[in-house]
Short mmCIF file of C-alpha atoms in Angstrom, two decimals:
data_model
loop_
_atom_site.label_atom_id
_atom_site.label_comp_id
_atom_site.label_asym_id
_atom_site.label_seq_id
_atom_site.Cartn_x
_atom_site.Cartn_y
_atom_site.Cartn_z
CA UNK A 1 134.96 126.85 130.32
CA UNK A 2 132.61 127.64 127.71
CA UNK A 3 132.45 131.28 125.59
CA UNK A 4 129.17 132.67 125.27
CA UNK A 5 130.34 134.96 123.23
CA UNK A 6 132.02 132.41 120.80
CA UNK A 7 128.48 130.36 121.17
CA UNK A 8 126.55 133.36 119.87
CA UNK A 9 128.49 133.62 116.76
CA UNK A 10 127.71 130.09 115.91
CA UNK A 11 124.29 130.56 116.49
CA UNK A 12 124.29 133.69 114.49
CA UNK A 13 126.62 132.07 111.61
CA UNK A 14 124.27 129.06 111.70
CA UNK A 15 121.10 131.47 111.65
CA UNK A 16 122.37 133.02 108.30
CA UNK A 17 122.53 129.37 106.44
CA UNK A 18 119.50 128.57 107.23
CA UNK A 19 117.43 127.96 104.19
CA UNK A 20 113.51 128.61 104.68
CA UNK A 21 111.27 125.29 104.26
CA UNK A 22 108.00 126.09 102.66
CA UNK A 23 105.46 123.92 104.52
CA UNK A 24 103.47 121.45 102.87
CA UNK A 25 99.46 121.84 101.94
CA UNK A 26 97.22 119.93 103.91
CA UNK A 27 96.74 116.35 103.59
CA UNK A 28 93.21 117.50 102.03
CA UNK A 29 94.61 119.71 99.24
CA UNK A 30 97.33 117.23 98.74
CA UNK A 31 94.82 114.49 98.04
CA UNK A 32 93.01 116.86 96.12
CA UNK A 33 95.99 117.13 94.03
CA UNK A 34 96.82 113.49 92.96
CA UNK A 35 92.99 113.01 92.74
CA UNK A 36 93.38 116.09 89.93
CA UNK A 37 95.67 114.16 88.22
CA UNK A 38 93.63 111.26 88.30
CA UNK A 39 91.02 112.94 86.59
CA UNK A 40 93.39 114.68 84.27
CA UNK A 41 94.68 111.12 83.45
CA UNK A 42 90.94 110.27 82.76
CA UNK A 43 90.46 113.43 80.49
CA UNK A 44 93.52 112.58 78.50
CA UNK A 45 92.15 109.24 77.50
CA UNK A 46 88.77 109.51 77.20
CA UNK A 47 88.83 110.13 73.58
CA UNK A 48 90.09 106.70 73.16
CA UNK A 49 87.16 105.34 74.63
CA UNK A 50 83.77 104.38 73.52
CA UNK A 51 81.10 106.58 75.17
CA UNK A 52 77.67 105.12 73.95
CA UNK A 53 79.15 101.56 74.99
CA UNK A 54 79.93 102.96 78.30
CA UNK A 55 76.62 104.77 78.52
CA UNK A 56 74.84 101.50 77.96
CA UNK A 57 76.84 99.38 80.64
CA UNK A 58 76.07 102.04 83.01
CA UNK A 59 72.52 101.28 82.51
CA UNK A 60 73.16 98.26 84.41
CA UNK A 61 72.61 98.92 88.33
CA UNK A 62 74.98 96.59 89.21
CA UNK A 63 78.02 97.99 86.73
CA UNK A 64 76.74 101.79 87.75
CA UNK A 65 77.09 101.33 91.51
CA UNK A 66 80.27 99.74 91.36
CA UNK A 67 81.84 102.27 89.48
CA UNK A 68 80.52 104.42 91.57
CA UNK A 69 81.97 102.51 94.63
CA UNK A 70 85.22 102.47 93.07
CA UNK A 71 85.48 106.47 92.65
CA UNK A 72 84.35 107.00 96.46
CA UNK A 73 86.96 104.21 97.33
CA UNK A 74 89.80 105.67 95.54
CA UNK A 75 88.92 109.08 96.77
CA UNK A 76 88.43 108.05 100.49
CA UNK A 77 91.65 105.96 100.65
CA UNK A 78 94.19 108.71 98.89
CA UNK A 79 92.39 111.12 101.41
CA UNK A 80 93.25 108.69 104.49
CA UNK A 81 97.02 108.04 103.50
CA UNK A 82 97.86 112.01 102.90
CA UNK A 83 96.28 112.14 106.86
CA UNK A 84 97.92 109.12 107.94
CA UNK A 85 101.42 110.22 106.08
CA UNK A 86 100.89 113.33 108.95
CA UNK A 87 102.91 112.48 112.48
CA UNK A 88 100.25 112.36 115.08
CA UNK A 89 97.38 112.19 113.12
CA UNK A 90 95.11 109.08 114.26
CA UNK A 91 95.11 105.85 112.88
CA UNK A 92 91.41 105.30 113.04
CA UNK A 93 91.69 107.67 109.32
CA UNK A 94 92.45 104.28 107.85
CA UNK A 95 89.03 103.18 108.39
CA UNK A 96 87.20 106.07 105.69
CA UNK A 97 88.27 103.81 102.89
CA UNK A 98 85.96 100.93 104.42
CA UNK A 99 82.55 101.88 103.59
CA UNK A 100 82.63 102.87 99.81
CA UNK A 101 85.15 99.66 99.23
CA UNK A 102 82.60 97.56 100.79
CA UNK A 103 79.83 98.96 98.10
CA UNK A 104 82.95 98.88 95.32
CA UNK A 105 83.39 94.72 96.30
CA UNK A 106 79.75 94.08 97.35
CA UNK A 107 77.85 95.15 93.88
CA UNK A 108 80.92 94.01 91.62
CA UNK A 109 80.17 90.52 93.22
CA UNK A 110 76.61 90.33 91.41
CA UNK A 111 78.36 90.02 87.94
CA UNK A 112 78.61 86.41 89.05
CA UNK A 113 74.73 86.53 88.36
CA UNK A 114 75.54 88.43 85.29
CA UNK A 115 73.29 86.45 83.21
CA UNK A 116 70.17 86.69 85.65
CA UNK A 117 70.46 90.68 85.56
CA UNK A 118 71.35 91.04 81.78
CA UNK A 119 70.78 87.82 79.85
CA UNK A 120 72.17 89.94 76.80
CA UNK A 121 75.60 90.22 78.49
CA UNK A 122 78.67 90.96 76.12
CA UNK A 123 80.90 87.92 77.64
CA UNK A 124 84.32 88.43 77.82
CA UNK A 125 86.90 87.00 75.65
CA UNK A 126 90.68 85.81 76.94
CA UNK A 127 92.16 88.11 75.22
CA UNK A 128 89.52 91.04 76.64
CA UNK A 129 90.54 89.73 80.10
CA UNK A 130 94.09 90.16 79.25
CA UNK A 131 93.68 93.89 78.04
CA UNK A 132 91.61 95.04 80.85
CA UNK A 133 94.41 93.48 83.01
CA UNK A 134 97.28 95.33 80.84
CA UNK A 135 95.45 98.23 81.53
CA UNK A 136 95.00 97.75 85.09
CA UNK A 137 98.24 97.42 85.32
CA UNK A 138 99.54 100.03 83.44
CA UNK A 139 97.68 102.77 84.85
CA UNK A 140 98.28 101.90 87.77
CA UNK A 141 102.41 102.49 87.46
CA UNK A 142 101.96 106.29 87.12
CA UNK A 143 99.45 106.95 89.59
CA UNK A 144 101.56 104.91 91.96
CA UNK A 145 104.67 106.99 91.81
CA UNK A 146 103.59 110.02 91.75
CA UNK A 147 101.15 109.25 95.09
CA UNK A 148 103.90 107.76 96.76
CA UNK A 149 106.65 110.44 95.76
CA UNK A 150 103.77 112.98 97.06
CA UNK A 151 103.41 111.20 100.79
CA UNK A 152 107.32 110.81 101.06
CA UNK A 153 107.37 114.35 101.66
CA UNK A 154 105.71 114.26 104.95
CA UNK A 155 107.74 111.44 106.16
CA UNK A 156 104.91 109.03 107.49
CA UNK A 157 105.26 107.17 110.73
CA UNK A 158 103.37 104.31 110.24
CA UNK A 159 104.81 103.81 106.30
CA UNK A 160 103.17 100.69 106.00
CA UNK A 161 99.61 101.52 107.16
CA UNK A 162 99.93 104.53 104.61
CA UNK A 163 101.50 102.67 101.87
CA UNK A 164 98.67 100.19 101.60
CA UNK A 165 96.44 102.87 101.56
CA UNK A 166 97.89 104.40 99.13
CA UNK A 167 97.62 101.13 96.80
CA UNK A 168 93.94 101.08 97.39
CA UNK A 169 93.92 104.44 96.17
CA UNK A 170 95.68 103.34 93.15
CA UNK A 171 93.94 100.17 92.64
CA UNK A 172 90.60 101.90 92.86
CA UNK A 173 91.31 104.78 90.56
CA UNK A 174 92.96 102.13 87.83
CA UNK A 175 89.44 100.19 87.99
CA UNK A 176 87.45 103.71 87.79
CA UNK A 177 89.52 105.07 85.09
CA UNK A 178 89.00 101.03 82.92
CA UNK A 179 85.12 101.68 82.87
CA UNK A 180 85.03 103.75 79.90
CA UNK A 181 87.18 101.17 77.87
CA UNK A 182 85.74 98.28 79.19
CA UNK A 183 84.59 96.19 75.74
CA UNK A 184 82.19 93.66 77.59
CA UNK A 185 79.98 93.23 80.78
CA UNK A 186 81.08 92.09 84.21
CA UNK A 187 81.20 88.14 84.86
CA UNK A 188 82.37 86.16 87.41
CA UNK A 189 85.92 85.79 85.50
CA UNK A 190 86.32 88.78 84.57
CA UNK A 191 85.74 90.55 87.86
CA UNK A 192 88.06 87.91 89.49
CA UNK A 193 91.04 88.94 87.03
CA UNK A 194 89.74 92.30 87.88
CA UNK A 195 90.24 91.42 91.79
CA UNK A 196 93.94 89.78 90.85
CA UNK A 197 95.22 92.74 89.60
CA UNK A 198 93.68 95.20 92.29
CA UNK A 199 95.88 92.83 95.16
CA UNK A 200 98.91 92.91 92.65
CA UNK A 201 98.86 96.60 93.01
CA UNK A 202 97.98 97.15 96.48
CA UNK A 203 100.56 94.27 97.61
CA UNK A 204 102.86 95.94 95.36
CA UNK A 205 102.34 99.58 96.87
CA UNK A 206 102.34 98.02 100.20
CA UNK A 207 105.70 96.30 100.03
CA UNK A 208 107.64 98.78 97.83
CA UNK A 209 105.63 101.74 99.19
CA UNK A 210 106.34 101.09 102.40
CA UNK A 211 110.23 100.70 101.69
CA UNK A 212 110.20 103.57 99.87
CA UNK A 213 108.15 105.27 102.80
CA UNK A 214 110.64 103.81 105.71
CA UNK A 215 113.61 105.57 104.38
CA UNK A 216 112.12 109.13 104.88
CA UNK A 217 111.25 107.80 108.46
CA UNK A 218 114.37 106.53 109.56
CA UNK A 219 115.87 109.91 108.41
CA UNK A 220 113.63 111.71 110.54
CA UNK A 221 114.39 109.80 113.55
CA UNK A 222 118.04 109.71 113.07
CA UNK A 223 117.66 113.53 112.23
CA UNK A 224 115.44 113.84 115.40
CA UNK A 225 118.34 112.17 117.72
CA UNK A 226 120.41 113.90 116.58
CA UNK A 227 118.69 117.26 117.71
CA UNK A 228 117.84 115.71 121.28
CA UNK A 229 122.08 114.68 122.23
CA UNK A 230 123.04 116.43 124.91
#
């Protein structure tokens, strides 16, 4: 026969351990965040770059709008993985990213008439190609662990829907932040090495992401059966 008595000591013992968990920000402040450090990532090397270079590409429609496109895709994803890294929260949030990323791909897929919109184009060299790709690259490292460490706090239930999301993100910010240190105009072979690199980080975020993502889920649920045993 049970002892209440002896039960309410354990509860009160347990009670006392109890460490208070400070809840996390909302997936909008949260995005807000990483976005910051995108930006402060930007700030940091912009004095590296050459501004009256950029200023003249940007006087190209084409090269304006899809930087442009890239910024609201970036945004728009991180936004929808810190919702979808939320328990509950629908998965129709993965479709926000759709819009702007259509605009981002659409207008980057008219420097394949580069030469009918700016017959003065700055071609790229290999080497160029290779640098914008280094960079690419490169920035994108960072910005990928720190977004993932920040949705592997709320222990997403769908860690491959927010994952890939999350490489979007990435991906779109890397190509965002390369505009001010881009040394020629957009062709067809550059913006395909461009494209290479974006699925190299998104498949990247999606596969290690989401590995990275799963362990904090099957935690919870073991964690959660745990509570439920009889």
């Amino acid at each position: 026969m049970s002892d209440p008595a002896r039960h309410e000591r354990l509860v009160e013992e347990l009670a006392r351990s109890l460490t208070p968990i400070r809840p996390l920000p909302g997936p909008g402040w949260r995005a807000f965040a990483w976005i910051s450090a995108v930006l402060g990532l930007g700030i940091v090397l912009l004095p590296l770059s050459d501004a009256a270079a950029m200023q003249a590409r940007l006087g190209v429609p084409d090269l304006r709008y899809a930087a442009l496109g890239a910024i609201l895709t970036s945004v728009a994803a991180a936004f929808a993985a810190f919702q979808s890294s939320v328990p509950g929260r629908s998965r129709a949030w993965a479709l926000l990213p759709i819009p702007p990323l259509v605009l981002w791909l659409g207008v980057s897929g008219l420097g394949c008439l580069r030469a009918w919109l700016a017959p003065a184009s700055n071609l790229a060299e290999a080497g160029e190609m290779r640098g914008c790709f280094v960079f690419l690259m490169g920035v994108s490292l960072p910005l990928s662990v720190l977004l993932v460490t920040m949705l592997r706090r709320a222990c997403p239930l769908n860690p491959g829907l927010t994952a890939a999301l999350g490489g979007l993100a990435v991906a779109a910010a890397a190509a965002a932040l390369l505009v001010p240190f881009h040394p020629h105009d957009a062709t067809a072979t550059d913006l395909a090495v461009h494209l290479v690199a974006v699925l190299i980080v998104v498949g990247l975020n999606g596969l290690f992401g989401d590995r990275f993502l799963e362990g904090t889920t099957d935690r919870r649920s073991a964690a959660t059966a745990v509570d439920t045993d009889p």
